[in-house]
Amino acid sequence: AVDEFRYAARVFKPYRHIRKVSIFGSARVPEDEPHYELAAQFCRLLAEQGFMVITGAAQGILKAGIEGAGTENSFGVNILLPFESPATILQDDPKLVTFRYFFTRKIFFVKEADAFALFPGGFGTQDEGFEVLTLLQTGKAPPMPLVLMELPGDDYWETWDRFVRDQVLARGFISPEDLSLYKIAHSAEEAMAWIKSYYSNYHSVRQVRDRLVIRLER
């Protein structure tokens, strides 16, 4: 695990000055499914605005993200699984890192990101989304935008949001202000505008002795 951490840190180090967006979503989405095109379109916009993307370097949404951003603007943080073939996307690209452990992989999904975009997915997507929300809620990750991507008329994240509001919030397990940790977006343009707006105001945060210092662009 320590070797994985050291290797991945060396891979990301030359790109620390470039903002990156971690992309989560199902690897089972076929290429003719509308969310595949949405992911490709969104990552294309990110690359045009100077962002890089981090995906799991698998199929489905993750492949769409790399296709949209281009391999030159993409990192792959793949995971070795007993029932799946090794990653072929970004093969031989130095920006592809293959992990044996989920926890080291998750560290780099969060540690190197400046924003997150979640597309519809399964247990893995839900796990990654809730982990990011927990880190943002508790201050263990710096403030950053998290967008939940779905097509107009779809209700994947709308249903999820109702559960959060009707069950988690209603029972007092989270606070009303925690709902501002995420935003549902129904187009690539809407999500891109939200991330750009976020970083046109927010710059960074750090702890100085007993004070939390937030630096703003304006």
Coordinates of C-alpha atoms in Angstrom, one line a residue:
A1 CA 0.0 0.0 0.0
V2 CA 2.8 2.4 0.8
D3 CA 4.5 1.6 -2.5
E4 CA 1.3 2.3 -4.3
F5 CA 1.0 5.7 -2.5
R6 CA 4.6 6.6 -3.4
Y7 CA 4.2 5.7 -7.0
A8 CA 0.9 7.5 -7.5
A9 CA 2.3 10.6 -5.8
R10 CA 5.1 10.7 -8.3
V11 CA 2.7 10.4 -11.2
F12 CA 0.6 13.3 -10.1
K13 CA 3.3 15.6 -8.8
P14 CA 4.2 17.3 -12.2
Y15 CA 0.5 18.2 -12.7
R16 CA -0.2 19.7 -9.2
H17 CA -0.7 23.2 -10.7
I18 CA -3.5 22.1 -12.9
R19 CA -7.1 21.8 -11.5
K20 CA -8.6 18.3 -11.9
V21 CA -12.1 16.8 -11.7
S22 CA -12.7 13.3 -10.5
I23 CA -15.4 11.5 -12.6
F24 CA -17.4 8.7 -11.0
G25 CA -20.1 6.6 -12.7
S26 CA -21.0 3.1 -13.9
A27 CA -18.5 1.1 -16.0
R28 CA -21.6 -0.8 -17.4
V29 CA -23.1 2.1 -19.3
P30 CA -23.0 1.2 -23.1
E31 CA -21.6 3.6 -25.6
D32 CA -25.0 4.3 -27.2
E33 CA -26.6 5.3 -23.8
P34 CA -27.3 9.0 -23.5
H35 CA -25.3 9.4 -20.2
Y36 CA -22.2 8.1 -22.1
E37 CA -22.4 11.1 -24.4
L38 CA -23.2 13.4 -21.5
A39 CA -20.0 12.3 -19.8
A40 CA -17.9 12.8 -22.9
Q41 CA -19.4 16.2 -23.6
F42 CA -18.8 17.4 -20.0
C43 CA -15.2 16.2 -20.0
R44 CA -14.7 17.8 -23.3
L45 CA -15.8 21.1 -21.8
L46 CA -13.5 20.6 -18.8
A47 CA -10.5 20.1 -21.1
E48 CA -11.4 23.2 -23.1
Q49 CA -11.4 25.2 -19.8
G50 CA -8.0 23.9 -18.8
F51 CA -9.1 21.2 -16.4
M52 CA -7.8 17.6 -16.4
V53 CA -10.0 14.6 -15.4
I54 CA -9.4 11.6 -13.2
T55 CA -11.4 8.5 -13.9
G56 CA -11.2 4.8 -13.0
A57 CA -9.9 4.0 -16.5
A58 CA -12.6 1.3 -17.0
Q59 CA -15.4 1.1 -19.5
G60 CA -18.7 3.0 -19.5
I61 CA -18.8 6.5 -18.0
L62 CA -15.1 6.3 -17.2
K63 CA -14.1 5.6 -20.8
A64 CA -16.5 8.3 -22.0
G65 CA -14.7 10.8 -19.7
I66 CA -11.3 10.0 -21.2
E67 CA -12.6 10.1 -24.7
G68 CA -14.1 13.6 -24.0
A69 CA -11.1 15.1 -22.3
G70 CA -8.5 13.4 -24.5
T71 CA -5.8 11.1 -23.2
E72 CA -3.4 14.0 -22.8
N73 CA -5.8 15.6 -20.2
S74 CA -6.7 12.3 -18.4
F75 CA -5.5 10.3 -15.4
G76 CA -6.5 6.7 -14.9
V77 CA -6.7 5.3 -11.3
N78 CA -7.6 1.7 -12.1
I79 CA -8.3 -1.1 -9.6
L80 CA -7.3 -4.7 -10.0
L81 CA -10.4 -6.9 -9.6
P82 CA -10.5 -10.7 -9.7
F83 CA -13.4 -10.8 -12.2
E84 CA -12.4 -8.0 -14.6
S85 CA -9.6 -7.6 -17.1
P86 CA -6.9 -5.0 -16.5
A87 CA -7.4 -1.6 -17.9
T88 CA -6.8 -1.1 -21.6
I89 CA -7.7 2.6 -21.6
L90 CA -4.6 4.8 -21.3
Q91 CA -2.5 1.6 -21.7
D92 CA 1.2 2.5 -21.7
D93 CA 0.3 6.1 -20.7
P94 CA 2.4 7.2 -17.7
K95 CA -0.7 8.8 -16.2
L96 CA -2.3 5.4 -15.6
V97 CA -1.9 4.0 -12.1
T98 CA -3.2 0.5 -11.2
F99 CA -4.0 0.0 -7.6
R100 CA -4.5 -3.3 -5.6
Y101 CA -6.2 -1.5 -2.7
F102 CA -9.4 0.5 -2.8
F103 CA -8.4 2.8 0.0
T104 CA -5.2 4.0 -1.6
R105 CA -7.1 4.5 -4.8
K106 CA -9.7 6.6 -3.1
I107 CA -7.1 8.8 -1.5
F108 CA -5.9 9.9 -4.9
F109 CA -9.4 10.3 -6.3
V110 CA -9.9 12.9 -3.5
K111 CA -6.4 14.2 -2.8
E112 CA -5.7 15.3 -6.3
A113 CA -9.2 16.6 -7.2
D114 CA -10.6 20.1 -7.2
A115 CA -14.1 19.0 -8.1
F116 CA -16.2 15.9 -8.4
A117 CA -18.8 14.8 -10.9
L118 CA -21.0 11.8 -10.3
F119 CA -23.0 10.1 -13.1
P120 CA -25.5 7.3 -12.5
G121 CA -23.8 4.2 -11.2
G122 CA -23.9 1.2 -8.8
F123 CA -22.5 0.5 -5.4
G124 CA -19.1 1.9 -6.2
T125 CA -20.5 5.2 -7.4
Q126 CA -22.6 5.5 -4.3
D127 CA -19.7 4.6 -2.1
E128 CA -17.4 7.1 -3.6
G129 CA -20.1 9.8 -3.6
F130 CA -20.9 9.3 0.1
E131 CA -17.2 9.2 1.0
V132 CA -16.6 12.5 -0.7
L133 CA -19.7 14.1 1.0
T134 CA -18.5 12.8 4.4
L135 CA -15.0 14.3 3.8
L136 CA -16.5 17.6 2.7
Q137 CA -19.0 17.7 5.6
T138 CA -16.4 17.0 8.2
G139 CA -13.7 19.3 6.8
K140 CA -11.3 16.5 6.1
A141 CA -11.3 17.6 2.4
P142 CA -11.0 21.2 1.4
P143 CA -14.2 22.8 0.0
M144 CA -14.9 21.9 -3.6
P145 CA -17.9 21.5 -5.9
L146 CA -19.6 18.2 -6.3
V147 CA -22.1 17.9 -9.2
L148 CA -24.5 15.0 -9.7
M149 CA -25.1 14.6 -13.4
E150 CA -28.3 13.4 -15.0
L151 CA -30.2 14.0 -18.2
P152 CA -33.3 16.2 -18.3
G153 CA -36.3 14.0 -17.4
D154 CA -34.2 11.4 -15.6
D155 CA -34.6 10.9 -11.9
Y156 CA -31.6 8.9 -10.8
W157 CA -30.2 11.7 -8.6
E158 CA -33.6 13.3 -8.0
T159 CA -34.7 10.1 -6.3
W160 CA -31.4 10.0 -4.3
D161 CA -31.9 13.6 -3.3
R162 CA -35.5 12.8 -2.1
F163 CA -34.2 10.0 0.1
V164 CA -31.5 12.2 1.6
R165 CA -34.1 14.9 2.3
D166 CA -37.0 12.7 3.4
Q167 CA -35.0 10.2 5.5
V168 CA -31.5 11.4 6.3
L169 CA -32.3 15.1 6.9
A170 CA -35.8 14.6 8.3
R171 CA -34.4 12.3 11.0
G172 CA -31.8 14.8 12.0
F173 CA -28.8 12.8 10.8
I174 CA -27.5 15.7 8.7
S175 CA -28.0 19.5 8.9
P176 CA -30.0 21.5 6.4
E177 CA -26.8 23.3 5.2
D178 CA -25.3 19.9 4.3
L179 CA -27.6 19.9 1.3
S180 CA -25.4 22.7 -0.2
L181 CA -22.5 20.2 -0.5
Y182 CA -23.8 19.0 -3.8
K183 CA -25.7 20.2 -6.8
I184 CA -27.8 18.3 -9.4
A185 CA -26.9 19.3 -13.0
H186 CA -28.9 18.3 -16.1
S187 CA -26.5 19.3 -18.7
A188 CA -22.7 19.5 -19.3
E189 CA -23.0 23.3 -19.7
E190 CA -24.8 23.7 -16.3
A191 CA -22.2 21.6 -14.5
M192 CA -19.3 23.4 -16.1
A193 CA -20.8 26.8 -15.3
W194 CA -21.2 25.7 -11.6
I195 CA -17.5 24.6 -11.3
K196 CA -16.3 27.8 -13.1
S197 CA -18.5 29.9 -10.8
Y198 CA -17.1 28.2 -7.7
Y199 CA -13.5 28.9 -8.6
S200 CA -14.2 32.4 -9.8
N201 CA -14.9 33.1 -6.1
Y202 CA -13.1 30.4 -4.0
H203 CA -9.3 30.0 -4.1
S204 CA -8.1 27.9 -1.2
V205 CA -8.3 27.2 2.5
R206 CA -5.7 26.5 5.2
Q207 CA -5.3 26.3 8.9
V208 CA -3.0 28.9 10.5
R209 CA -2.6 27.9 14.2
D210 CA -6.1 28.2 15.6
R211 CA -7.6 30.0 12.6
L212 CA -9.2 28.8 9.4
V213 CA -8.1 31.1 6.6
I214 CA -10.2 31.1 3.4
R215 CA -8.6 32.9 0.4
L216 CA -11.1 34.3 -2.1
E217 CA -10.6 35.4 -5.7
R218 CA -13.2 38.1 -5.1

